[in-house]
């Protein structure tokens, strides 16, 4: 079992499928913000940052993409191609989002309001902070 991969309960009948996500139930945080990414250029990867506090669940609700998570020690690539699974991106996780299909739409559930101060955008700083040098 991969603790960062969340399988969402799918309620399907002859009319189609429905997935519900509730605060602190399917995901280990309360949702303060929701945003989505669309019209993504497959050759333009995104992310390249970590967060000090923010936790997120990233769901590829349409199409497919790759999400690379790095906790400062190990790196893992998740290929997302189903609205039934999400990747949990905890604080102090460097993330890269790439290889978007032309129809990819990513829904992101976030634990905090947008705050540029919460970003770590420099990779060397991220590595320093994850090697036991945190000042939080
Ligand atoms: P950023 O988080 O850097 O995008 P990505 O990780 O997908 O590469 O955000 C891109 C821009 O959008 C940046 O200028 C900040 C802005 N932004 C907001 O204003 N509010 C938000 O909730 C988010 C996620 C980004």
Coordinates of C-alpha atoms and ligand atoms in Angstrom, one line a residue:
X1 CA 0.0 0.0 0.0
X2 CA 1.2 3.4 -0.9
X3 CA 0.2 6.0 1.7
X4 CA 0.2 8.8 -0.9
X5 CA -2.2 7.1 -3.3
X6 CA -5.9 7.4 -2.3
X7 CA -8.6 5.3 -3.8
X8 CA -11.9 7.1 -3.8
X9 CA -15.2 5.3 -3.5
X10 CA -17.0 5.2 -6.7
X11 CA -20.8 5.2 -6.7
X12 CA -21.9 3.8 -10.0
X13 CA -25.3 2.9 -11.3
X14 CA -26.9 2.7 -14.8
X15 CA -26.9 6.6 -14.9
X16 CA -23.2 7.0 -14.4
X17 CA -20.6 7.4 -11.7
X18 CA -20.3 9.7 -8.7
X19 CA -17.5 10.3 -6.3
X20 CA -17.8 12.3 -3.1
X21 CA -15.0 13.7 -0.9
X22 CA -15.7 15.0 2.6
X23 CA -13.5 17.0 4.9
X24 CA -11.1 14.8 6.9
X25 CA -12.8 11.5 5.8
X26 CA -11.3 10.4 2.5
X27 CA -8.5 12.8 3.0
X28 CA -6.5 13.7 6.1
X29 CA -7.2 17.4 6.1
X30 CA -10.0 20.0 6.0
X31 CA -10.4 21.6 2.5
X32 CA -10.0 25.4 2.4
X33 CA -9.4 25.8 -1.3
X34 CA -10.2 24.0 -4.5
X35 CA -8.6 24.8 -7.9
X36 CA -8.3 23.0 -11.2
X37 CA -5.8 22.9 -14.0
X38 CA -6.9 22.5 -17.6
X39 CA -5.7 23.5 -21.1
X40 CA -2.4 22.0 -20.1
X41 CA 0.5 21.9 -22.5
X42 CA 2.0 18.4 -22.5
X43 CA 5.5 19.7 -23.0
X44 CA 5.3 22.2 -20.2
X45 CA 5.7 20.5 -16.8
X46 CA 4.4 22.4 -13.8
X47 CA 5.0 22.5 -10.0
X48 CA 8.7 22.4 -9.2
X49 CA 8.0 23.5 -5.6
X50 CA 7.1 22.2 -2.2
X51 CA 5.1 23.8 0.6
X52 CA 5.8 24.3 4.3
X53 CA 2.2 23.8 5.6
X54 CA 0.0 23.0 2.6
X55 CA -1.4 19.5 2.0
X56 CA -3.1 18.7 -1.2
X57 CA -5.0 15.9 -2.9
X58 CA -4.5 16.0 -6.7
X59 CA -7.0 14.1 -8.9
X60 CA -6.8 13.7 -12.6
X61 CA -10.5 13.8 -13.2
X62 CA -10.1 13.7 -17.0
X63 CA -7.3 12.4 -19.2
X64 CA -3.9 11.5 -17.8
X65 CA -0.7 12.8 -16.4
X66 CA 2.3 12.0 -14.3
X67 CA 3.0 13.3 -10.8
X68 CA 6.5 13.0 -9.4
X69 CA 6.7 13.3 -5.6
X70 CA 10.0 13.7 -3.8
X71 CA 10.2 13.9 0.0
X72 CA 13.9 14.8 -0.1
X73 CA 15.0 11.2 0.2
X74 CA 13.0 9.2 -2.3
X75 CA 11.2 10.1 -5.6
X76 CA 8.2 8.3 -6.9
X77 CA 6.2 8.8 -10.1
X78 CA 2.5 8.3 -10.1
X79 CA 0.7 7.9 -13.5
X80 CA -2.8 9.2 -13.0
X81 CA -5.5 8.1 -15.5
X82 CA -8.6 7.7 -13.4
X83 CA -10.9 10.0 -11.4
X84 CA -11.1 7.2 -8.9
X85 CA -7.7 7.9 -7.4
X86 CA -5.8 10.8 -6.1
X87 CA -2.3 11.6 -5.0
X88 CA -1.8 13.0 -1.6
X89 CA 0.9 15.7 -1.6
X90 CA 1.9 16.4 1.9
X91 CA 3.8 19.3 3.2
X92 CA 7.6 19.2 2.4
X93 CA 7.0 17.2 -0.8
X94 CA 8.7 18.5 -3.9
X95 CA 6.2 17.9 -6.8
X96 CA 6.4 17.9 -10.6
X97 CA 3.4 17.5 -12.8
X98 CA 4.0 16.5 -16.4
X99 CA 3.1 14.4 -19.5
X100 CA -0.4 15.8 -19.6
X101 CA -2.7 14.3 -22.2
X102 CA -4.5 17.0 -24.3
X103 CA -7.7 16.5 -22.4
X104 CA -6.2 16.4 -18.9
X105 CA -8.0 18.2 -16.1
X106 CA -6.6 18.1 -12.6
X107 CA -8.7 18.9 -9.6
X108 CA -6.7 20.0 -6.5
X109 CA -8.1 20.0 -3.0
X110 CA -6.0 22.1 -0.7
X111 CA -5.8 22.4 3.1
X112 CA -4.9 26.2 3.1
X113 CA -5.7 29.4 1.3
X114 CA -3.3 30.5 -1.3
X115 CA -0.2 31.9 0.3
X116 CA 3.0 32.6 -1.7
X117 CA 4.9 32.7 1.6
X118 CA 4.2 29.0 2.1
X119 CA 6.0 28.0 -1.1
X120 CA 9.6 26.6 -1.3
X121 CA 10.5 27.2 -4.9
X122 CA 14.2 26.6 -4.7
X123 CA 15.2 23.0 -4.9
X124 CA 18.5 23.3 -2.9
X125 CA 16.6 25.1 -0.1
X126 CA 14.0 22.3 -0.1
X127 CA 16.8 19.6 0.2
X128 CA 18.4 21.6 3.0
X129 CA 15.1 21.8 4.9
X130 CA 14.3 18.1 4.5
X131 CA 17.8 17.1 5.8
X132 CA 16.8 18.0 9.3
X133 CA 17.4 21.7 9.0
X134 CA 13.8 22.9 9.3
X135 CA 13.0 26.1 11.1
X136 CA 9.3 25.6 11.4
Ligands
LIG1 P1 1.7 27.7 -9.1 O1 1.2 27.1 -7.8 O2 3.1 28.1 -9.2 O3 1.4 26.6 -10.3 P2 2.0 25.2 -10.6 O4 2.5 24.5 -9.4 O5 0.8 24.5 -11.2 O6 3.1 25.3 -11.6 O7 0.7 28.8 -9.5 C1 0.7 29.5 -10.7 C2 0.3 30.9 -10.5 O8 -1.1 31.0 -10.1 C3 1.1 31.7 -9.5 O9 1.3 33.0 -10.0 C4 0.3 31.7 -8.3 C5 -1.1 31.6 -8.8 N1 -2.1 30.9 -7.9 C6 -3.1 31.6 -7.3 O10 -3.2 32.9 -7.4 N2 -4.0 31.0 -6.5 C7 -3.9 29.6 -6.3 O11 -4.7 29.0 -5.5 C8 -2.8 28.9 -7.0 C9 -2.7 27.4 -6.8 C10 -2.0 29.6 -7.8

